[in-house]
One Martini backbone bead per residue (centre of mass of N, CA, C, O) as a GRO file, in nm:
protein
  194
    1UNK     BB    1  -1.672   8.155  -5.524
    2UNK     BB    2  -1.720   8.178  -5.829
    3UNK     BB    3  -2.057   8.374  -5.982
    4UNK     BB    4  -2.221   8.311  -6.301
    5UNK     BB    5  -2.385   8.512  -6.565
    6UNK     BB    6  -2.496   8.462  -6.875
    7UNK     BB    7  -2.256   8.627  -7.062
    8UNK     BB    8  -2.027   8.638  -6.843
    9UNK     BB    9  -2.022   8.306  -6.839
   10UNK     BB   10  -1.988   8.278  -7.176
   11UNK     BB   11  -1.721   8.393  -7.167
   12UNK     BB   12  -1.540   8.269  -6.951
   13UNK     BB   13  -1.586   7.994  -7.110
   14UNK     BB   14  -1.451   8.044  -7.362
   15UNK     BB   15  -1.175   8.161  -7.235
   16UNK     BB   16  -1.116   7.816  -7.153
   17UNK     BB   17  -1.170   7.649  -7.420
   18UNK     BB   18  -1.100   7.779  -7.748
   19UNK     BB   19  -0.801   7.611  -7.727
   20UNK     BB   20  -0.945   7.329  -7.691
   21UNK     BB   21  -0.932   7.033  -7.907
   22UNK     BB   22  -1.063   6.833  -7.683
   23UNK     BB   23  -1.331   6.665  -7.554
   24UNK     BB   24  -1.543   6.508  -7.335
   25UNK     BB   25  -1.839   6.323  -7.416
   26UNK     BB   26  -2.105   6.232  -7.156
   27UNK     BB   27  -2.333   5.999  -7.181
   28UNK     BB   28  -2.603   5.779  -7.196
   29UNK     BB   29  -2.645   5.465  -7.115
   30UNK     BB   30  -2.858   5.164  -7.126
   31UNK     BB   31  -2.716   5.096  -6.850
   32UNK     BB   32  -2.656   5.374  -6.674
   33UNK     BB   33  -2.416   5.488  -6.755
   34UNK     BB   34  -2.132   5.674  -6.811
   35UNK     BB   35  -2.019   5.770  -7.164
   36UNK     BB   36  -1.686   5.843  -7.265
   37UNK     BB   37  -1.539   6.069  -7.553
   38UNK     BB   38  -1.335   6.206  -7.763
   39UNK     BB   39  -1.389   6.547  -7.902
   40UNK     BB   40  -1.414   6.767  -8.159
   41UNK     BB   41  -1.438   7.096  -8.191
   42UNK     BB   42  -1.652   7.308  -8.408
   43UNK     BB   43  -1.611   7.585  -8.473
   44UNK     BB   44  -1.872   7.923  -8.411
   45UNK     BB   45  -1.708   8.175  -8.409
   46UNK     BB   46  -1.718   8.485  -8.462
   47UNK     BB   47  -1.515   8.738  -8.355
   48UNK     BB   48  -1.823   8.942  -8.342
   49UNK     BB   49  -1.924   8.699  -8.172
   50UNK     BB   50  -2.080   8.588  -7.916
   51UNK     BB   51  -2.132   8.353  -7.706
   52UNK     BB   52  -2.387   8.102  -7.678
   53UNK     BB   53  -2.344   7.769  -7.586
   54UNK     BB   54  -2.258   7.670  -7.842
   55UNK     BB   55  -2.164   7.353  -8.003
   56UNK     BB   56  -1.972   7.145  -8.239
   57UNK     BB   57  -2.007   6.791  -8.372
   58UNK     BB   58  -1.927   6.561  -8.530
   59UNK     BB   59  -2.005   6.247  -8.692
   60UNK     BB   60  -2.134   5.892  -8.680
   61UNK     BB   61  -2.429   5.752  -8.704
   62UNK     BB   62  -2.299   5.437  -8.649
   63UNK     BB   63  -2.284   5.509  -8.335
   64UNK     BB   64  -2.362   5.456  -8.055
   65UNK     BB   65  -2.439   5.773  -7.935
   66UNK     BB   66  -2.717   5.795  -8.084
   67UNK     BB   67  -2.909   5.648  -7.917
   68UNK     BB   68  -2.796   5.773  -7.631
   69UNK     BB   69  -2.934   6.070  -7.734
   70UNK     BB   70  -3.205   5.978  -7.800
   71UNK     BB   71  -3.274   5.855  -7.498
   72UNK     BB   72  -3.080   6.121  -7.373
   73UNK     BB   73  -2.961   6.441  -7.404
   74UNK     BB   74  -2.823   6.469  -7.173
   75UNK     BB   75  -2.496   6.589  -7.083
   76UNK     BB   76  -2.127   6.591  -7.074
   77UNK     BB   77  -1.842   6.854  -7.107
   78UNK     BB   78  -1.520   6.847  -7.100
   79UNK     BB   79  -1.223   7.026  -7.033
   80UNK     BB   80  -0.839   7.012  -7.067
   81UNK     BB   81  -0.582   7.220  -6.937
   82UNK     BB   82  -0.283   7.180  -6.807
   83UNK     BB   83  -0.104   7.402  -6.874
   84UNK     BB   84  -0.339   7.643  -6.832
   85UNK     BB   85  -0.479   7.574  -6.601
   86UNK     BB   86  -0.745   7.443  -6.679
   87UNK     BB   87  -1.118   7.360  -6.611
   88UNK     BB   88  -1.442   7.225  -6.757
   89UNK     BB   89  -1.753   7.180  -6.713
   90UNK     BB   90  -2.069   7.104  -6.923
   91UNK     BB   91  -2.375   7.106  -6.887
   92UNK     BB   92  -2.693   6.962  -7.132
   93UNK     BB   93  -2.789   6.937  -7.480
   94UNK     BB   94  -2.819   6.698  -7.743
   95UNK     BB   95  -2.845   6.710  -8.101
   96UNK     BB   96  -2.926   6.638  -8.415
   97UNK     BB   97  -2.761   6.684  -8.771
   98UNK     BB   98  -2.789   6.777  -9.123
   99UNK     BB   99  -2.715   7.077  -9.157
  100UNK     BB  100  -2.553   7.205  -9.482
  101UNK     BB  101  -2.472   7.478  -9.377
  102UNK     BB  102  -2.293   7.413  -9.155
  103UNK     BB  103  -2.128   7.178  -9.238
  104UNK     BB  104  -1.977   7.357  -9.448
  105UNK     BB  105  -1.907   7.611  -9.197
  106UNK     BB  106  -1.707   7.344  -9.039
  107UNK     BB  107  -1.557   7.231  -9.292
  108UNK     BB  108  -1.250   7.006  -9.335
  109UNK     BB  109  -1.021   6.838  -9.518
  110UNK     BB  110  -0.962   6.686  -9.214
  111UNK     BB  111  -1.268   6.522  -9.250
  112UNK     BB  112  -1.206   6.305  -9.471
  113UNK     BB  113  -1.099   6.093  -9.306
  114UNK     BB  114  -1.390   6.015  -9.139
  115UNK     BB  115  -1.527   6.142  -9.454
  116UNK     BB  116  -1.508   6.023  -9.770
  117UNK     BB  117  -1.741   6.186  -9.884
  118UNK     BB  118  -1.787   6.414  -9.772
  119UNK     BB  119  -2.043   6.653  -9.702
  120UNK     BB  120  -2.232   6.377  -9.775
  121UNK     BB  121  -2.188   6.169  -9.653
  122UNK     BB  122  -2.425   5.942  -9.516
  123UNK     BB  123  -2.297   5.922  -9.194
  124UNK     BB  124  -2.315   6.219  -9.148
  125UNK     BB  125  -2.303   6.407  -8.832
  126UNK     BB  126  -2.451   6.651  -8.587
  127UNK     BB  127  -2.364   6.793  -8.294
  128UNK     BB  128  -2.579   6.968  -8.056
  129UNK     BB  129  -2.440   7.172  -7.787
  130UNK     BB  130  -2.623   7.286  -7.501
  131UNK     BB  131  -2.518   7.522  -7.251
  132UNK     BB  132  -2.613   7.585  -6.926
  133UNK     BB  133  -2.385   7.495  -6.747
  134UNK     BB  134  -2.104   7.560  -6.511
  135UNK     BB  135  -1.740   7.403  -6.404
  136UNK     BB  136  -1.452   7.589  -6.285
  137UNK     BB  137  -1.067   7.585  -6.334
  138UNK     BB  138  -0.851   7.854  -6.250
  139UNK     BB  139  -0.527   7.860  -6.226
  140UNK     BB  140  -0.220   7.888  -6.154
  141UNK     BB  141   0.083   7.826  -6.193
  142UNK     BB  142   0.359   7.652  -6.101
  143UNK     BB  143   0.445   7.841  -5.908
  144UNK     BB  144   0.206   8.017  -5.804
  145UNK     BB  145   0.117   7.706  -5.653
  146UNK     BB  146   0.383   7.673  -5.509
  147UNK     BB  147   0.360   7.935  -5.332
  148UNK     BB  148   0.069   7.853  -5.212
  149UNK     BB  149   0.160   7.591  -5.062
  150UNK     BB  150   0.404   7.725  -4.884
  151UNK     BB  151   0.226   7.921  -4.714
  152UNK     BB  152   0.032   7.702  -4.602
  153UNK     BB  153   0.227   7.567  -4.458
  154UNK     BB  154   0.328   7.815  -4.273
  155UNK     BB  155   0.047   7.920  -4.151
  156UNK     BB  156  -0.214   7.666  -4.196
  157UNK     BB  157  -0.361   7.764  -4.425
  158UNK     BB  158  -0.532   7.715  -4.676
  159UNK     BB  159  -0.505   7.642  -5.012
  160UNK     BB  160  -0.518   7.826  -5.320
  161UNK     BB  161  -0.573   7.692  -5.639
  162UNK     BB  162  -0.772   7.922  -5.717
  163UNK     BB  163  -1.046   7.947  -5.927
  164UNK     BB  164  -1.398   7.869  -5.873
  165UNK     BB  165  -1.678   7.792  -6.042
  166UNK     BB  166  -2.007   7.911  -6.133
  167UNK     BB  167  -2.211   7.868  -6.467
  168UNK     BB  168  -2.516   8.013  -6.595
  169UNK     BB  169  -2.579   8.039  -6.946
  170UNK     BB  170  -2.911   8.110  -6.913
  171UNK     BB  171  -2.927   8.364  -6.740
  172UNK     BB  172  -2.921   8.642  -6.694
  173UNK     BB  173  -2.837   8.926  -6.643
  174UNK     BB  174  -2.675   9.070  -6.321
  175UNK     BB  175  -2.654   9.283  -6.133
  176UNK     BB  176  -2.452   9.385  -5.889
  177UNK     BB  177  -2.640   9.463  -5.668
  178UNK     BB  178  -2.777   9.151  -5.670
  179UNK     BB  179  -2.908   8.967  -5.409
  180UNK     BB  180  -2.819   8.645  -5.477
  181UNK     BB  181  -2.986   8.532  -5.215
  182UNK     BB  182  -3.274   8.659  -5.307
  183UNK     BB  183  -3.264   8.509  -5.555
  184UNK     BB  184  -3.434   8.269  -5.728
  185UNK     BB  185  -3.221   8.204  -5.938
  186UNK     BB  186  -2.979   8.159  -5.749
  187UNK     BB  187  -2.784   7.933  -5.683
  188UNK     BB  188  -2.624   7.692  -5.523
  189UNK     BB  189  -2.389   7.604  -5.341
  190UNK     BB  190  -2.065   7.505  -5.391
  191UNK     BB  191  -1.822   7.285  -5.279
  192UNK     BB  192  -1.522   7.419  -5.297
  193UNK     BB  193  -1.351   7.191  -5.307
  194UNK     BB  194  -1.518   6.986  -5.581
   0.00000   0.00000   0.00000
């Protein structure tokens, strides 16, 4: 399993997200259960800035998830490509916001279907999720999937589905020499099959 940190972390998530038009956003409800719906990502990553692990979404106040925010902020957010066999959680937390300037750079013409005030509408809201962790499934296309499945049925080793991996995105990164098991920062190794 491979283990990123820091900047290489934000940018290999950003590789598997970047082009994915909806993710699921599930925060905590007040039965204690959790509560998840699909989201549009409001990108805000210029070209020649590196990911920060900020995403963006719109919503309306009067949305049950603002309780649900305001009671717990932890979230996960999910992404799924099926086409492109990418698959990424993202672990974080949720702040609400009306900040006019963003809302601005990140409004466009076919959010007027939801908020048909325009970007004064008094339901607008902004959800800011900050992500700290993720783990990821880059794996490779069906051909080459499929002849992984049949080499370990041949020899009768584990298939390999690609790539599994775990992304802290809060940590510094960490020099390529670093002994990941002696660093106090390195994470706890997650169970390879998922």
């Amino acid at each position: 399993m491979t283990t990123l940190y820091g900047q290489e972390a934000r940018e290999r998530i950003w590789s598997l997200i970047k082009d994915t038009k909806v993710a699921m956003l599930a925060t905590h409800a007040v039965t204690g259960l959790l509560h998840a719906r699909p989201m549009m990502p409001q990108i805000r990553r210029p070209e020649d800035k590196a990911f920060d692990g900020v995403l963006w979404f719109f919503t309306g106040a009067d949305t049950g998830k603002m309780a649900e925010i305001d009671a717990n902020p932890a979230a996960l957010l999910t992404f799924s490509d099926p086409k492109g066999h990418n698959y990424v959680a993202l672990n974080g937390t949720v702040s609400i916001s009306r900040d006019p300037a963003i809302i601005d750079e990140l409004w466009s013409a076919a959010d007027k279907a939801w908020f048909p005030g325009g970007k004064d509408d008094p339901n607008l809201r902004l959800l800011r999720f900050d992500a700290s962790e993720a783990e990821f499934w880059d794996s490779p296309g069906l051909i080459a999937a499929g002849i992984a499945f049949l080499q370990a049925l041949a020899t009768g080793e584990r298939a390999d589905p690609g790539d599994h991996g775990h992304a802290d995105l809060d940590i510094p990164d960490l020099a390529p020499h670093t002994d990941h098991k002696a660093n106090p920062l390195a994470l706890t190794p997650r169970d390879p099959v998922g």
